[in-house]
Amino acid sequence: GEQVEQLPSILRVQEGSSASINCTYENSASNYFPWYKQEPGENPKLIIDIRSNMERKQTQGLIVLLDKKAKRFSLHITDTQPGDSAMYFCAASNNNNRIFFGDGTQLVVKP
Amino acid sequence: EAAVTQSPRNKVTVTGGNVTLSCRQTNSHNYMYWYRQDTGHGLRLIHYSYGAGNLQIGDVPDGYKATRTTQEDFFLLLELASPSQTSLYFCASSEPGGQDTQYFGPGTRLLVL
């Protein structure tokens, strides 16, 4: 299978706290894991990605972790701000011509 | 920044109507994709293509045709539109395939009455 499961579907956090989104994938050959952010009324945009030769990647308040053994990867947003409120999608790819998206997480950062 | 444009941005049609959604990318990407986005389902792949004249079937192809006329242009065709096809449609392009950034167009909101 190629399904990507994403949880939670809705995440509400207080401004300044951290937020975590978790995804699992089925295909052990998957080797590329991007994360997209979609703001209201906008299109999805890549914010960070990780390849299977890494276990951790960090950029500008975003951390992604990859556990290949468990077929699990996650996005952690530190010090959340109202501007982080958006829909977030994880995805996985396996050298195929396409990627497989999770169903999305609606993040709400409360001031 | 990759440029992907879509037209129209909004479309209303009736059941049984004929609709064509257009997508153009100007970044010389070989791969182009059509997705639909519905609440609770995320982004679902309808059709994709890796070059002019090529067409690949995605996960939810029923009721849709597509055609890639040039490297730049990818069209999604709904020949007998149904209310279940009311959705937000995104086109995307990337290079190479699934191993790099997908650049999305602004989306087309389609309402089938």
Short mmCIF file of C-alpha atoms in Angstrom, two decimals:
data_model
loop_
_atom_site.label_atom_id
_atom_site.label_comp_id
_atom_site.label_asym_id
_atom_site.label_seq_id
_atom_site.Cartn_x
_atom_site.Cartn_y
_atom_site.Cartn_z
CA GLY A 1 0.00 0.00 0.00
CA GLU A 2 0.88 3.63 -0.35
CA GLN A 3 -1.37 5.23 2.24
CA VAL A 4 -0.12 7.98 4.49
CA GLU A 5 -1.98 8.41 7.76
CA GLN A 6 -1.86 11.80 9.46
CA LEU A 7 -2.92 12.74 12.96
CA PRO A 8 -4.44 14.69 14.49
CA SER A 9 -6.93 16.14 12.04
CA ILE A 10 -7.34 19.24 14.22
CA LEU A 11 -4.78 20.64 16.66
CA ARG A 12 -5.39 23.60 18.93
CA VAL A 13 -2.47 25.06 20.85
CA GLN A 14 -1.71 28.18 22.83
CA GLU A 15 0.59 30.78 21.30
CA GLY A 16 4.17 30.14 22.33
CA SER A 17 3.71 26.42 22.90
CA SER A 18 4.87 23.70 20.53
CA ALA A 19 2.75 21.70 18.10
CA SER A 20 3.37 18.19 16.80
CA ILE A 21 1.88 16.41 13.82
CA ASN A 22 2.47 12.74 13.22
CA CYS A 23 2.37 10.66 10.05
CA THR A 24 2.85 7.01 9.25
CA TYR A 25 3.42 5.38 5.88
CA GLU A 26 3.02 1.87 4.54
CA ASN A 27 5.63 1.49 1.83
CA SER A 28 9.03 0.72 3.31
CA ALA A 29 10.62 1.89 0.02
CA SER A 30 9.47 5.47 0.68
CA ASN A 31 12.49 7.74 0.85
CA TYR A 32 11.29 11.33 0.55
CA PHE A 33 9.01 13.03 3.07
CA PRO A 34 7.89 16.62 2.42
CA TRP A 35 5.62 18.81 4.51
CA TYR A 36 3.30 21.39 2.98
CA LYS A 37 1.55 24.34 4.61
CA GLN A 38 -1.69 25.71 3.21
CA GLU A 39 -2.96 29.03 4.53
CA PRO A 40 -6.66 29.89 4.16
CA GLY A 41 -7.56 30.63 0.55
CA GLU A 42 -4.06 29.79 -0.64
CA ASN A 43 -2.35 26.86 -2.32
CA PRO A 44 -0.12 24.37 -0.49
CA LYS A 45 3.55 25.33 -0.25
CA LEU A 46 6.54 23.23 0.74
CA ILE A 47 7.94 24.25 4.14
CA ILE A 48 10.42 21.49 4.91
CA ASP A 49 11.36 18.02 3.70
CA ILE A 50 13.53 15.14 4.80
CA ARG A 51 15.08 12.25 2.90
CA SER A 52 15.63 8.75 4.18
CA ASN A 53 19.35 9.24 4.74
CA MET A 54 18.52 11.58 7.64
CA GLU A 55 16.71 11.16 10.95
CA ARG A 56 16.30 14.82 11.86
CA LYS A 57 16.18 18.13 10.07
CA GLN A 58 15.59 21.60 11.44
CA THR A 59 14.93 24.96 9.87
CA GLN A 60 13.40 28.20 11.16
CA GLY A 61 11.41 26.84 14.09
CA LEU A 62 10.47 23.61 12.30
CA ILE A 63 11.82 20.20 13.17
CA VAL A 64 11.09 17.01 11.27
CA LEU A 65 11.93 13.57 12.61
CA LEU A 66 12.02 10.34 10.64
CA ASP A 67 11.88 6.84 12.13
CA LYS A 68 12.28 4.44 9.21
CA LYS A 69 11.98 1.35 11.36
CA ALA A 70 8.56 2.42 12.63
CA LYS A 71 7.67 4.01 9.27
CA ARG A 72 6.79 7.17 11.08
CA PHE A 73 7.68 10.83 10.62
CA SER A 74 6.64 13.98 12.39
CA LEU A 75 6.65 17.76 12.23
CA HIS A 76 7.28 19.84 15.31
CA ILE A 77 6.65 23.56 15.37
CA THR A 78 8.35 25.29 18.27
CA ASP A 79 7.14 28.57 19.78
CA THR A 80 3.95 28.68 17.70
CA GLN A 81 2.60 32.02 16.52
CA PRO A 82 -0.82 32.98 15.12
CA GLY A 83 0.78 33.01 11.67
CA ASP A 84 1.39 29.28 12.02
CA SER A 85 -2.36 28.68 11.93
CA ALA A 86 -2.95 26.77 8.71
CA MET A 87 -3.54 23.34 7.22
CA TYR A 88 -0.48 21.12 7.18
CA PHE A 89 0.01 18.09 4.93
CA CYS A 90 2.61 15.39 5.22
CA ALA A 91 3.53 13.29 2.21
CA ALA A 92 5.72 10.36 1.19
CA SER A 93 7.36 9.29 -2.06
CA ASN A 94 9.37 6.26 -3.15
CA ASN A 95 11.25 7.23 -6.34
CA ASN A 96 7.95 6.98 -8.12
CA ASN A 97 6.52 9.71 -10.27
CA ARG A 98 4.21 10.98 -7.56
CA ILE A 99 3.84 11.60 -3.84
CA PHE A 100 1.15 10.43 -1.47
CA PHE A 101 -0.43 12.98 0.84
CA GLY A 102 -1.92 12.60 4.30
CA ASP A 103 -5.39 14.03 4.89
CA GLY A 104 -4.08 17.14 6.61
CA THR A 105 -3.98 18.71 10.07
CA GLN A 106 -5.77 21.96 10.80
CA LEU A 107 -3.54 23.84 13.26
CA VAL A 108 -5.14 26.60 15.29
CA VAL A 109 -2.83 28.78 17.39
CA LYS A 110 -4.78 30.66 20.03
CA PRO A 111 -3.41 34.05 21.15
CA GLU B 1 9.67 30.60 -7.52
CA ALA B 2 7.98 28.23 -9.92
CA ALA B 3 4.99 29.66 -11.73
CA VAL B 4 1.84 27.60 -12.16
CA THR B 5 -1.34 29.30 -13.30
CA GLN B 6 -4.88 27.95 -13.52
CA SER B 7 -8.01 29.11 -15.25
CA PRO B 8 -10.75 29.71 -14.57
CA ARG B 9 -10.41 30.47 -10.87
CA ASN B 10 -14.09 29.88 -10.26
CA LYS B 11 -16.63 27.96 -12.30
CA VAL B 12 -20.30 27.14 -11.89
CA THR B 13 -21.96 24.56 -14.09
CA VAL B 14 -25.02 22.35 -14.03
CA THR B 15 -25.26 18.59 -13.75
CA GLY B 16 -24.36 17.06 -17.11
CA GLY B 17 -22.39 20.11 -18.15
CA ASN B 18 -19.03 20.10 -19.89
CA VAL B 19 -16.11 21.72 -18.07
CA THR B 20 -12.47 22.21 -18.96
CA LEU B 21 -9.95 23.33 -16.35
CA SER B 22 -6.65 24.66 -17.64
CA CYS B 23 -3.21 24.66 -16.11
CA ARG B 24 0.01 26.15 -17.40
CA GLN B 25 3.50 26.01 -15.91
CA THR B 26 6.43 28.01 -17.22
CA ASN B 27 9.27 26.27 -15.45
CA SER B 28 10.08 23.51 -17.90
CA HIS B 29 8.91 20.85 -15.44
CA ASN B 30 8.19 17.48 -16.96
CA TYR B 31 5.70 16.36 -14.32
CA MET B 32 2.26 17.86 -13.89
CA TYR B 33 -0.60 16.79 -11.66
CA TRP B 34 -4.29 17.40 -11.06
CA TYR B 35 -5.60 17.11 -7.50
CA ARG B 36 -8.95 17.71 -5.90
CA GLN B 37 -9.22 18.93 -2.34
CA ASP B 38 -12.24 18.19 -0.19
CA THR B 39 -12.74 18.61 3.53
CA GLY B 40 -11.68 15.45 5.32
CA HIS B 41 -9.90 13.99 2.30
CA GLY B 42 -6.91 16.22 1.83
CA LEU B 43 -5.36 16.25 -1.65
CA ARG B 44 -6.41 13.40 -3.90
CA LEU B 45 -4.64 12.75 -7.18
CA ILE B 46 -6.88 12.57 -10.24
CA HIS B 47 -4.43 12.33 -13.16
CA TYR B 48 -0.81 13.16 -13.83
CA SER B 49 1.61 13.34 -16.71
CA TYR B 50 5.34 13.22 -17.26
CA GLY B 51 5.40 14.91 -20.62
CA ALA B 52 3.48 16.07 -23.64
CA GLY B 53 1.14 13.35 -24.84
CA ASN B 54 1.57 11.26 -21.68
CA LEU B 55 -1.21 10.56 -19.18
CA GLN B 56 -1.16 8.53 -15.98
CA ILE B 57 -4.15 7.58 -13.86
CA GLY B 58 -4.25 8.75 -10.26
CA ASP B 59 -6.33 7.60 -7.32
CA VAL B 60 -9.71 9.16 -8.14
CA PRO B 61 -9.92 9.24 -11.96
CA ASP B 62 -13.59 8.31 -12.45
CA GLY B 63 -15.51 11.00 -14.29
CA TYR B 64 -12.36 12.85 -15.35
CA LYS B 65 -10.28 12.94 -18.48
CA ALA B 66 -7.04 14.83 -18.90
CA THR B 67 -4.79 15.84 -21.73
CA ARG B 68 -1.22 17.15 -21.79
CA THR B 69 -0.90 19.05 -25.04
CA THR B 70 2.54 20.58 -24.47
CA GLN B 71 5.15 20.56 -21.75
CA GLU B 72 3.51 23.69 -20.36
CA ASP B 73 -0.20 22.86 -20.61
CA PHE B 74 -2.29 20.27 -18.79
CA PHE B 75 -6.08 20.19 -19.04
CA LEU B 76 -8.68 18.46 -16.88
CA LEU B 77 -11.94 17.57 -18.60
CA LEU B 78 -15.30 16.88 -16.98
CA GLU B 79 -17.57 15.82 -19.83
CA LEU B 80 -20.70 15.07 -17.76
CA ALA B 81 -20.26 17.01 -14.56
CA SER B 82 -21.96 15.72 -11.41
CA PRO B 83 -22.53 17.40 -8.03
CA SER B 84 -19.99 15.00 -6.49
CA GLN B 85 -17.34 16.80 -8.54
CA THR B 86 -17.94 20.05 -6.70
CA SER B 87 -14.52 20.68 -5.24
CA LEU B 88 -11.36 22.78 -5.17
CA TYR B 89 -9.00 21.67 -7.93
CA PHE B 90 -5.25 22.20 -7.81
CA CYS B 91 -2.76 21.72 -10.56
CA ALA B 92 0.88 21.17 -9.65
CA SER B 93 4.19 20.67 -11.38
CA SER B 94 7.49 19.26 -10.23
CA GLU B 95 10.84 17.98 -11.37
CA PRO B 96 11.74 15.21 -11.09
CA GLY B 97 8.53 13.39 -10.32
CA GLY B 98 7.80 12.69 -6.69
CA GLN B 99 11.27 13.42 -5.40
CA ASP B 100 11.21 17.18 -5.34
CA THR B 101 9.06 20.19 -4.52
CA GLN B 102 5.58 20.23 -5.97
CA TYR B 103 4.57 23.75 -7.03
CA PHE B 104 0.84 24.29 -6.86
CA GLY B 105 -1.31 26.63 -8.86
CA PRO B 106 -3.79 28.96 -7.15
CA GLY B 107 -6.68 26.51 -7.51
CA THR B 108 -10.02 26.42 -9.31
CA ARG B 109 -13.20 26.28 -7.30
CA LEU B 110 -15.86 24.31 -9.18
CA LEU B 111 -19.52 24.18 -8.24
CA VAL B 112 -21.79 21.70 -9.99
CA LEU B 113 -25.47 22.42 -9.40
#
